[in-house]
Coordinates of C-alpha atoms in Angstrom, one line a residue:
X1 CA 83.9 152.4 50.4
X2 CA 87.1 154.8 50.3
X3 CA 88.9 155.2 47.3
X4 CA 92.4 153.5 48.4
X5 CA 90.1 150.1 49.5
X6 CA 88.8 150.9 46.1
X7 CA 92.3 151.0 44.6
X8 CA 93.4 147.7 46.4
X9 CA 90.7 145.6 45.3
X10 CA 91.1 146.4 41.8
X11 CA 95.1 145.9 42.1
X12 CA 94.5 142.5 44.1
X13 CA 92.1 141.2 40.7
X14 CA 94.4 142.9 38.2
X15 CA 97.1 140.1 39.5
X16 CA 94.5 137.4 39.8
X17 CA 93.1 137.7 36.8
X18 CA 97.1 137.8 35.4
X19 CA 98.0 134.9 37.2
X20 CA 94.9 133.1 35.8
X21 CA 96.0 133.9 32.1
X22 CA 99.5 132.7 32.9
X23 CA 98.3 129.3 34.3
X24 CA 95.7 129.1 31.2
X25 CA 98.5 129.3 28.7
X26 CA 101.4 126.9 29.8
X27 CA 103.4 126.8 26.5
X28 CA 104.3 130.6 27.0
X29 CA 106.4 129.5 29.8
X30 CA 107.6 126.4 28.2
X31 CA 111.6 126.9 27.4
X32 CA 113.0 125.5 24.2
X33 CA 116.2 123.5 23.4
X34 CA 118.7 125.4 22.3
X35 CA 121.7 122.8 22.1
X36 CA 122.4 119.6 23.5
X37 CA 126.2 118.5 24.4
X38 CA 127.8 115.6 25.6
X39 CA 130.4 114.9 28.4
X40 CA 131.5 111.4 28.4
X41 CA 133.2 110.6 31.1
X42 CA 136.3 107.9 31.5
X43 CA 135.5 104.6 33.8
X44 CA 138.2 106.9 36.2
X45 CA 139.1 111.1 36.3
X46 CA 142.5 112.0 36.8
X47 CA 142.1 112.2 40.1
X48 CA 141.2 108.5 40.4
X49 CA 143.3 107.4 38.1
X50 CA 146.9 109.0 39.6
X51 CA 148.7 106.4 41.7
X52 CA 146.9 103.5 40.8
X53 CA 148.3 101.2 37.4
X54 CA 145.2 99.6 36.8
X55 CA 142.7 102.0 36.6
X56 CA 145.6 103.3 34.0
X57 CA 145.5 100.3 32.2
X58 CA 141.6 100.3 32.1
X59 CA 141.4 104.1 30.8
X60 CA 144.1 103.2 28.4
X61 CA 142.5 100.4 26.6
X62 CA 138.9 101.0 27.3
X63 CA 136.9 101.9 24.3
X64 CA 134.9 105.5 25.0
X65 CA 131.1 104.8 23.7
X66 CA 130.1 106.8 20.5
X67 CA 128.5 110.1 21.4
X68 CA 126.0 109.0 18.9
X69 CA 125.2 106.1 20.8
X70 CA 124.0 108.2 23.4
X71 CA 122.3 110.5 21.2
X72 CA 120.3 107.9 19.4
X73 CA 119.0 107.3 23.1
X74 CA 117.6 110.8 23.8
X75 CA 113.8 111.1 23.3
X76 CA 114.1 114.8 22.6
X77 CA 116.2 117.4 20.1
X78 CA 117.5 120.4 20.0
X79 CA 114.5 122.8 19.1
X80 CA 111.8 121.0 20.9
X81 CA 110.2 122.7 24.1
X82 CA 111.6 121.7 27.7
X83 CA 110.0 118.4 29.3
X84 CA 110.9 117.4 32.3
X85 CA 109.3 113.9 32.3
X86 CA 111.3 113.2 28.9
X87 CA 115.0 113.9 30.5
X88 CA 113.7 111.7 33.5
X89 CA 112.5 108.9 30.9
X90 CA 115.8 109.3 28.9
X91 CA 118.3 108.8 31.8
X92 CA 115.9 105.8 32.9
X93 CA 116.9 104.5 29.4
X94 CA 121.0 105.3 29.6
X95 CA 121.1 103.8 33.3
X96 CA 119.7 100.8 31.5
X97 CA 122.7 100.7 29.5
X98 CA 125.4 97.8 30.6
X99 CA 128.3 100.2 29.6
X100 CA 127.0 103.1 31.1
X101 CA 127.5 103.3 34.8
X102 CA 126.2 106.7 35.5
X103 CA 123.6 109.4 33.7
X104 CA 122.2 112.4 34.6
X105 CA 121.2 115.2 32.2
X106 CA 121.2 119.1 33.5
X107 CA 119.6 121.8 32.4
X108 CA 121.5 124.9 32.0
X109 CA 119.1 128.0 31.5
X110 CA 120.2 130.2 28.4
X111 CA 117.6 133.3 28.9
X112 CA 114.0 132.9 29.8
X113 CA 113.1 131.4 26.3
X114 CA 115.6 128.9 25.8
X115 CA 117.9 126.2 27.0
X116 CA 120.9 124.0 26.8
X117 CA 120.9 120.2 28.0
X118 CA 123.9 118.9 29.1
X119 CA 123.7 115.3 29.0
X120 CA 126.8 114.1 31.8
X121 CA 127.1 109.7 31.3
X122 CA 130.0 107.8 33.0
X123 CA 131.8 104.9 31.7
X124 CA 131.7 101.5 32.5
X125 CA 134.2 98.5 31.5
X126 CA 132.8 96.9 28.6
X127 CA 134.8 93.8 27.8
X128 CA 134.5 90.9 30.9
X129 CA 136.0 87.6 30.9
X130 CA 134.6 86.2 33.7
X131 CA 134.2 83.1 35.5
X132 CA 131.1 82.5 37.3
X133 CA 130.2 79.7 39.7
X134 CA 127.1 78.9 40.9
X135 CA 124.5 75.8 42.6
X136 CA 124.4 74.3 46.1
X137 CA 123.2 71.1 47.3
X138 CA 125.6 69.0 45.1
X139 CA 124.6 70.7 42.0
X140 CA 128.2 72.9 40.5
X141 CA 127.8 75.0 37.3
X142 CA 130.8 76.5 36.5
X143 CA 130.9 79.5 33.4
X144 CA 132.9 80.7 32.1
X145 CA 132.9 84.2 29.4
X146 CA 134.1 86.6 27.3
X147 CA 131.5 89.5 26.7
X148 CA 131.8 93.1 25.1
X149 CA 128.9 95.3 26.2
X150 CA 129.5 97.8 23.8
X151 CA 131.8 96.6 20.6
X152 CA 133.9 99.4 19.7
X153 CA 132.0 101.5 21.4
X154 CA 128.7 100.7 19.4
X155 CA 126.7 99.7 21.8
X156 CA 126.0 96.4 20.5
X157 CA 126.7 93.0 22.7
X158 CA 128.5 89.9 21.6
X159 CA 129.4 87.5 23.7
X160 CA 130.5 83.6 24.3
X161 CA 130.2 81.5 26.9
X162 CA 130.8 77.7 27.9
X163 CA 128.7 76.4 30.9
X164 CA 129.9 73.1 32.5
X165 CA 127.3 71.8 34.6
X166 CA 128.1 68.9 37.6
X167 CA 125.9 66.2 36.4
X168 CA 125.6 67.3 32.2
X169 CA 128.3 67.9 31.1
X170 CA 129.2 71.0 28.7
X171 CA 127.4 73.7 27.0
X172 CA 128.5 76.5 24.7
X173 CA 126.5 79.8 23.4
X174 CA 127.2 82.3 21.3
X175 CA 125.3 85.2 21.1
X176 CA 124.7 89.2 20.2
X177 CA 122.2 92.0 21.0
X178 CA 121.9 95.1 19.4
X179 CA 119.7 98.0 20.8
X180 CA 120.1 100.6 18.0
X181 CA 119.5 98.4 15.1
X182 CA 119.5 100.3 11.9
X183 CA 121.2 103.1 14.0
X184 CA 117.3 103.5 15.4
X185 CA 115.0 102.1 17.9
X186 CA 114.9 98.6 16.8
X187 CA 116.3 95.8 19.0
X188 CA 117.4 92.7 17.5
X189 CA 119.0 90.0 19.2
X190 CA 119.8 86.5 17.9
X191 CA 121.8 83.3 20.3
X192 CA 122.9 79.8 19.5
X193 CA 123.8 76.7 22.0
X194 CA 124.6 73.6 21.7
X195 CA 125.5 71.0 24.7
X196 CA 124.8 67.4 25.8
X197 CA 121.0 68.3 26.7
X198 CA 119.8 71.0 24.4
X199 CA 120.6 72.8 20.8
X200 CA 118.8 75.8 19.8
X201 CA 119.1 78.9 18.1
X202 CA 116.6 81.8 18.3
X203 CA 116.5 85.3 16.6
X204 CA 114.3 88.4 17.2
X205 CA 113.6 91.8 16.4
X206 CA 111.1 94.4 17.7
X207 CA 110.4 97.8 18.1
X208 CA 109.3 98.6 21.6
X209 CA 107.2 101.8 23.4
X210 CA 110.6 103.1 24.1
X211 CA 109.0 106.8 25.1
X212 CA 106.5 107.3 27.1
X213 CA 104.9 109.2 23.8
X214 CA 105.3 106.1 21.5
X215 CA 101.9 104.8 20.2
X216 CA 103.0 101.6 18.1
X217 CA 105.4 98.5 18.7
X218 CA 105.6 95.3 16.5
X219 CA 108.0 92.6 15.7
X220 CA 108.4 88.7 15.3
X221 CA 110.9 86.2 16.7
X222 CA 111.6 82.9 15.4
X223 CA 113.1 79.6 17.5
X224 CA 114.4 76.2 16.7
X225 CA 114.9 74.3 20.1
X226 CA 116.3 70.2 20.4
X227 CA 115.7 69.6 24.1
X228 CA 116.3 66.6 26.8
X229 CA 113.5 67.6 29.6
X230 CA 114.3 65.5 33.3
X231 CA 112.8 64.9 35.6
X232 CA 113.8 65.0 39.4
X233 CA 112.7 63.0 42.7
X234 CA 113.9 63.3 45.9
X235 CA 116.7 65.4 44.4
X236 CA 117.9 62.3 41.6
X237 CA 116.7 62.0 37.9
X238 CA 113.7 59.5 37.6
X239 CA 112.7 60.1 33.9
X240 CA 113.5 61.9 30.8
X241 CA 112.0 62.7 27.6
X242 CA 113.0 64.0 24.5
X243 CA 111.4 67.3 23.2
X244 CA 111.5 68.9 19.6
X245 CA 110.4 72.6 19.4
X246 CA 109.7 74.8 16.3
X247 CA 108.2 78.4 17.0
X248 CA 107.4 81.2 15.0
X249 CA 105.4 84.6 16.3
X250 CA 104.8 88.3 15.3
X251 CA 103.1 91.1 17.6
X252 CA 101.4 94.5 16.9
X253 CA 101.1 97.0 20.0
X254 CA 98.9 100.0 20.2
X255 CA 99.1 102.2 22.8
X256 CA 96.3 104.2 24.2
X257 CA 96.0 107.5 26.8
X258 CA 98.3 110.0 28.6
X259 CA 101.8 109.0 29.6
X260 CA 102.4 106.8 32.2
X261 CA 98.1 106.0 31.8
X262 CA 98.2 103.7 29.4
X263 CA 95.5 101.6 27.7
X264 CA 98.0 98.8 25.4
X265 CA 96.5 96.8 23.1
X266 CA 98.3 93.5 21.5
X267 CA 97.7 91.1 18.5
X268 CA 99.8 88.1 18.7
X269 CA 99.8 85.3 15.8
X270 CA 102.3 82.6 16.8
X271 CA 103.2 78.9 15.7
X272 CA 104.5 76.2 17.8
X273 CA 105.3 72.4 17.3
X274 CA 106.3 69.9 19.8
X275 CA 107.4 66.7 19.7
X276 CA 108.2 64.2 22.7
X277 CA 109.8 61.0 22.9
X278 CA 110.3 59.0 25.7
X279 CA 114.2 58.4 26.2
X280 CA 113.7 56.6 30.0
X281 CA 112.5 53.7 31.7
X282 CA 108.8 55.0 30.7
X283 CA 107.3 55.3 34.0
X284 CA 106.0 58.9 33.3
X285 CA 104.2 59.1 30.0
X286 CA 105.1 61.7 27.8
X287 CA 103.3 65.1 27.2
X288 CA 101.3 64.7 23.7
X289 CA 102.6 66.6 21.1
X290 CA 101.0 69.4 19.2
X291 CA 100.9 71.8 16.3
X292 CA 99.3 74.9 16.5
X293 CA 98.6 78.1 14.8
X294 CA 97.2 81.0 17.9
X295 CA 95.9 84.2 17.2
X296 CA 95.4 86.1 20.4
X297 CA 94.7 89.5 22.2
X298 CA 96.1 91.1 25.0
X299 CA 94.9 94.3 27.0
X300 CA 96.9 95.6 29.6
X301 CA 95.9 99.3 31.3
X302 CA 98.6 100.8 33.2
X303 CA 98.7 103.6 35.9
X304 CA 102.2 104.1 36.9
X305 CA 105.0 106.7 38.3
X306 CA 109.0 106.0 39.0
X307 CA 111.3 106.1 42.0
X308 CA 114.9 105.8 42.3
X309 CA 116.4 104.5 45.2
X310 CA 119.9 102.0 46.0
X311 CA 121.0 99.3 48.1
X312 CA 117.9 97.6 47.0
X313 CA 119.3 94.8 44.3
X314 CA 122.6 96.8 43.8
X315 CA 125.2 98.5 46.1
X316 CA 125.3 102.2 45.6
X317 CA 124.4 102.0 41.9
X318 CA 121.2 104.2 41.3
X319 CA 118.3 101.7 40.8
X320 CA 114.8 102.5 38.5
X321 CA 111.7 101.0 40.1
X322 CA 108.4 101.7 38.3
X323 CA 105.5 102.1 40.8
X324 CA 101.7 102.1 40.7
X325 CA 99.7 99.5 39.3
X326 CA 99.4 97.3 35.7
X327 CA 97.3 94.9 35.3
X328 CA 95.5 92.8 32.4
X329 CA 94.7 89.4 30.1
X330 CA 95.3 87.6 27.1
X331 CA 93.0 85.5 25.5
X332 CA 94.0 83.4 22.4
X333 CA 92.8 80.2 20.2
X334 CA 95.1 77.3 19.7
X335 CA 94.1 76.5 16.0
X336 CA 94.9 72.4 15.6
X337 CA 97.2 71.5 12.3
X338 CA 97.2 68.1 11.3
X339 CA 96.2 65.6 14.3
X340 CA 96.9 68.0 17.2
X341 CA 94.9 69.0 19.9
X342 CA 92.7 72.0 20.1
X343 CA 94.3 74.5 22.9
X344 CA 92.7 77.7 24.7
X345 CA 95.2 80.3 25.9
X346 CA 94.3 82.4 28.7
X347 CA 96.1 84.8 31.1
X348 CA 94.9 87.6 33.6
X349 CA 97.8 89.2 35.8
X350 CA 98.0 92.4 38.1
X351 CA 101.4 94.3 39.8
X352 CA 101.3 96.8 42.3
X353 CA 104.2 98.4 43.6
X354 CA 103.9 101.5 45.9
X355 CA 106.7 103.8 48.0
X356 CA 105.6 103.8 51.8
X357 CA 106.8 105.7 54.2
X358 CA 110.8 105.6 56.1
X359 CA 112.4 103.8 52.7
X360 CA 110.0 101.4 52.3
X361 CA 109.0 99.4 49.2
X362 CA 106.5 96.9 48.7
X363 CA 106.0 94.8 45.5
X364 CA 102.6 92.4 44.9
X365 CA 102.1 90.3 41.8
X366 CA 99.1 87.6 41.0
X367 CA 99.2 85.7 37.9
X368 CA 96.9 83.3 36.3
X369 CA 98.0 81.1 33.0
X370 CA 96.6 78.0 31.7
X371 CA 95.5 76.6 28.5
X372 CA 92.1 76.4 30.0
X373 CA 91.7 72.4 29.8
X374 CA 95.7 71.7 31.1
X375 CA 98.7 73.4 32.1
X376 CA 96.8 75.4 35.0
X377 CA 99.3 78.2 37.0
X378 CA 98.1 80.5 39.7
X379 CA 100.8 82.7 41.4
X380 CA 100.7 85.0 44.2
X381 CA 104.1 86.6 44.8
X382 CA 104.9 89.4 47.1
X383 CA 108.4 91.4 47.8
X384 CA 109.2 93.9 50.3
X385 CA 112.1 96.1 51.0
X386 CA 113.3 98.5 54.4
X387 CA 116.4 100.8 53.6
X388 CA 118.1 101.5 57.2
X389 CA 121.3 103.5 57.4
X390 CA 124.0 100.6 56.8
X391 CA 121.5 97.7 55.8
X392 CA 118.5 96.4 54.4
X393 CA 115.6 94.4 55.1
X394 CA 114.6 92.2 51.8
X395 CA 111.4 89.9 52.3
X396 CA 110.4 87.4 49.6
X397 CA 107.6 85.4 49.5
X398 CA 106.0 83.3 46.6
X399 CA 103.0 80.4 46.0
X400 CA 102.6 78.8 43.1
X401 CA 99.9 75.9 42.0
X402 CA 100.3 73.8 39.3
X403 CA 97.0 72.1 37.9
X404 CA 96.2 69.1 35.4
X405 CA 100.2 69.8 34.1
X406 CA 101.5 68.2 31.5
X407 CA 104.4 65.4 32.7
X408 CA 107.3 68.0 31.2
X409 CA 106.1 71.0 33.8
X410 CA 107.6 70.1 37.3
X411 CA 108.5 72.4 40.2
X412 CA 111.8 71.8 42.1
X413 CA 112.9 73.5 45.0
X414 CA 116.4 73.4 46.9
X415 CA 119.3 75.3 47.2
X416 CA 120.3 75.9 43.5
X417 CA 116.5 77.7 43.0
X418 CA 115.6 79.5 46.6
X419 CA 116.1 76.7 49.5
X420 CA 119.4 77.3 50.8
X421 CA 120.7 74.7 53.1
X422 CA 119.3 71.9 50.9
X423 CA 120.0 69.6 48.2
X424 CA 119.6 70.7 44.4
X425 CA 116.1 69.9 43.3
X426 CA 115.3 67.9 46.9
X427 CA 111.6 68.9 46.3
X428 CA 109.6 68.2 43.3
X429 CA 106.0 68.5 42.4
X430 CA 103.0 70.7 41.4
X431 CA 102.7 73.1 44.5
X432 CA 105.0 75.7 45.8
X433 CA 105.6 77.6 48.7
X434 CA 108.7 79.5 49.4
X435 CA 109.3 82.4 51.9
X436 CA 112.7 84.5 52.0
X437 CA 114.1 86.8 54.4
X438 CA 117.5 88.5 54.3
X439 CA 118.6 91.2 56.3
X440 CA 121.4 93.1 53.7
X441 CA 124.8 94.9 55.5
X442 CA 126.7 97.0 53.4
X443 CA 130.2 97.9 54.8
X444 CA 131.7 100.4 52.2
X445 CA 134.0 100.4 49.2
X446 CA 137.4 98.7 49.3
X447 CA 139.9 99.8 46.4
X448 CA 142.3 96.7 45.7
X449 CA 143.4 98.4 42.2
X450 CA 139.8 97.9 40.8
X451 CA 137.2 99.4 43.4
X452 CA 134.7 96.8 44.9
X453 CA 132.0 97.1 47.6
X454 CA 131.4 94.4 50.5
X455 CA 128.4 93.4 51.9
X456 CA 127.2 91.0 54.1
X457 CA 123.8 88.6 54.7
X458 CA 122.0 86.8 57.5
X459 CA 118.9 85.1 55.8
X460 CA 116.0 82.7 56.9
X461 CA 114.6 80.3 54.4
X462 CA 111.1 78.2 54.3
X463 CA 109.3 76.5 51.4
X464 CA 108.3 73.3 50.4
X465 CA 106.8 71.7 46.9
X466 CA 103.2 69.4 47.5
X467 CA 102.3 66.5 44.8
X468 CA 98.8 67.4 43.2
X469 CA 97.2 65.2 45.5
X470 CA 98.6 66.5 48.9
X471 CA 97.4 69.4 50.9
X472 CA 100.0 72.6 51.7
X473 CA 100.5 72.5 55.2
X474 CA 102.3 75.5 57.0
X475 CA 103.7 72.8 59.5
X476 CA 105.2 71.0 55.9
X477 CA 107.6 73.4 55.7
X478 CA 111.0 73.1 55.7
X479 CA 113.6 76.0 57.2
X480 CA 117.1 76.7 56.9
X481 CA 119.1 80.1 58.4
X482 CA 122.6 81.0 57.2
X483 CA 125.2 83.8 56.3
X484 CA 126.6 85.1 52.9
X485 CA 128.9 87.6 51.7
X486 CA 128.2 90.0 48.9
X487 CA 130.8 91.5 46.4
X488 CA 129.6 94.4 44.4
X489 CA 131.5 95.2 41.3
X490 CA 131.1 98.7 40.8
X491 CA 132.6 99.8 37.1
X492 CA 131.8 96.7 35.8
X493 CA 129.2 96.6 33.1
X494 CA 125.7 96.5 35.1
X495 CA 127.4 96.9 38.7
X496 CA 127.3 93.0 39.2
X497 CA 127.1 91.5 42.7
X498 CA 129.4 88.2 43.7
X499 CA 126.8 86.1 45.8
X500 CA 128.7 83.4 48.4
X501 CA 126.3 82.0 50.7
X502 CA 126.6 79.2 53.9
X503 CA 122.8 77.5 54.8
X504 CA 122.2 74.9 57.4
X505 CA 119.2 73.0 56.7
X506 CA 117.1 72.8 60.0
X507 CA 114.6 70.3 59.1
X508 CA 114.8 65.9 59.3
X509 CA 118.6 64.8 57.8
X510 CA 119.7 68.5 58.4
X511 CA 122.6 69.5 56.8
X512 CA 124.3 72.5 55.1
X513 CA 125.4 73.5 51.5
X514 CA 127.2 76.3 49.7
X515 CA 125.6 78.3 47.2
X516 CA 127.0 80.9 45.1
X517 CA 125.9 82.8 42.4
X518 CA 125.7 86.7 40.7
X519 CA 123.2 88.9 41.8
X520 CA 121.3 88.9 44.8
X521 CA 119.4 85.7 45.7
X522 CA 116.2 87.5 45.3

């Protein structure tokens, strides 16, 4: 063996046995934070803003959020090392934000020890009055709101809103949310409403796994709920009763394993009182009432990754979709008080959502709930999306089965909840089938002042809803086709869609009916 060969094997293991000790000790090459600054940007720049009066008026009088707001959202400091995985978590969290409308934090390199984050969020409109109307098949609501997203540029929602539905009457609710209670991680919300059929108030307050590193979550809520439950057939009222609802619960959550791996472990406590009373002509007999105090247990295990993508449920607005798979149970004893009945609570469920290939995602859920002797669900739901150049193909389908349910649980189907083309609440019973496909056109941004984006929809609509005692039949189904238009609002809080859409019902007695609506239909 020469002495150069002899010389180039040595060099060629003096670099592989350095390359080793480099891999072996990560950290060394781990950067740290040095400081972390803020650029806030105005719903419009300059730029945007020059010729146009009411983007003016909306810089002018729009309240800038509170750098500490977004600082209380970060899941990382100045002095801790660089981690990629936590910036990505923390502008999940700030797109999550109503009155944040874009977030991305850069890294700007310092020297080959340290850092700086620059963390870049832009500004949405924060206070919306709004009117919203929405139904189809001879069922009108009509809403209409004054919310701030961020008060003062705290963050924290308060809203209002009166709800006058066709064949009700009117509803009012008043409401706030905070996210950074106790200028923390605590999220608190409480809401009160009062109309012809219901009056209720609820609070809560909770501390969630708001970083993938978090290890505990606990909180309680508490509800107070005077209801009028209907019932529907053949799309008109045939019964009513009368429902009184008390309900008081507190969680712990541990969580378990690497990020994004997780083992979560829950212990629920909750009790709930209801009380029926007939208010119809008494041909259905009312659900019995109960009292009961239920401990339970959940387990959930988790194995998931993120993707960002658009033109999914918004138009142009980045969108967060958590892929992978979750699944789980919860098992809990309905303890009787008083007279009540004994009641089992049981639950099993699993979600898997994967990226294929060319822009495709694919979404599959299957849920079971009952209280073991009544109230019986079984769900199978499945939701897939194609991104094209200029459009989108959405496909949603969904069965659900309904066994030994109380009188009060009743599924309705029609145009106001996923049948276009057909009455409100035409189709009532304890099995469901409904099948959705909409192909999604997006035609750009038109400025009229205010900058919105236009869309357009061609959609095909099945489904049907079986009594207990029928059989689903494929050939049961009943089809409509139609056309819609889609308004995206894009520096509004949350990038809101306007939904308009024209069904003809294709089935016996077909017809056509109007639906509109925010969001997409699915």
């Amino acid at each position: 063996m020469t002495p150069r060969y002899v010389q180039f094997l040595f060099a060629l293991a003096l670099v592989v046995f350095s390359s080793a000790n480099a891999q072996s000790d990560p950290e060394k090459e781990q950067r740290v934070i040095r400081e972390i600054r803020f650029e806030i940007a105005p719903i419009y720049s300059k730029e945007e803003e020059e010729g146009s009066s009411w983007r003016s008026f909306t810089n002018k009088y729009h309240v800038t959020t509170r750098e500490s707001v977004i600082r209380t959202a970060l899941l990382f400091s100045e002095g801790d090392k660089l981690d990629q995985e936590l910036l990505d978590a923390t502008t999940r969290t700030l797109r999550r934000f109503k009155f944040v409308n874009q977030a991305e934090i850069v890294v700007e390199p310092v020297d080959e020890h340290t850092v700086d984050l620059v963390v870049h969020t832009k500004e949405a409109w924060t206070l919306e009055p709004g009117l919203n109307i929405e139904g189809g098949g001879g069922l009108n609501t009509i809403s209409v709101h004054l919310i701030n997203f961020s008060v003062m540029g705290s963050g924290k929602k308060a809203y209002i809103e009166s709800t006058h539905e066709s064949d009700v009457g009117t509803t009012h609710k008043v409401g706030y949310s905070d996210y950074q209670m106790f200028g923390g991680r605590w999220f608190g919300n409480a809401t009160y409403q009062n109309g012809p059929l219901i009056e209720s108030f609820f609070v809560q307050a909770r501390l969630p796994l708001y970083s993938p590193d978090s290890k505990w979550s606990y909180g309680g809520s508490a509800s107070k709920m005077d209801k009028t439950v209907r019932l529907f057939e053949g799309g008109e009222e045939s019964d009513r009763f009368q429902k009184e609802q008390t309900q008081a619960s507190a969680f712990l959550k541990r969580s378990y394993g690497p990020r994004f791996q997780k083992l979560n472990v829950k212990y629920g406590l909750q009790f709930l009182e209801r009380d029926y009373t007939s208010l119809g002509s008494e041909t259905t007999e009312p659900p019995p009432d109960q009292s009961n105090l239920t401990p339970s247990i959940s387990i959930s295990k988790q194995n998931i990754g993120w993707t960002t993508s658009s033109f999914i449920d918004k138009m142009g607005r980045v969108e967060d979709f958590s892929t992978g798979f979750t699944y789980g149970g919860t098992v809990g004893w309905g303890i009787p008080i008083r007279d009540s009945l004994e009641l089992y609570k049981a639950r099993v469920f699993a979600v898997k959502t994967v990226v294929l290939r060319n822009q495709q995602l694919l979404k599959l859920t299957a849920v079971a709930d009952s209280e073991v002797e009544r109230n019986t669900f079984l769900s199978f739901g499945v939701k897939y999306y194609k991104k094209f150049s200029r459009h989108t193909l959405a496909v949603r389908y969904l069965t659900k089965l309904g066994y030994e349910l109380d009188s009060s649980r009743q599924m309705q189907l029609g145009a106001d909840s996923g049948l276009r083309g057909y009455p409100a609440r035409q189709f009532t019973g304890e099995k469901l089938m409904i099948l959705n496909i909409e192909d999604r056109q997006f035609w750009g941004t038109w400025a009229i002042g205010a900058e919105f984006d236009f869309g357009t929809v061609v959609f095909v609509d099945a489904g049907n809803v079986w009594k207990d005692e029928d059989h689903m039949n494929l050939g049961d189904l009943n089809w409509s086709a139609g056309v819609g238009i889609r308004i995206g609002m894009k520096n509004m809080p949350g990038s809101p869609i306007l939904r308009l859409d024209y069904g003809w019902a294709l089935g016996d007695g077909s017809g056509s009916e109007i639906t509109v609506g925010l969001e997409q239909h699915f």
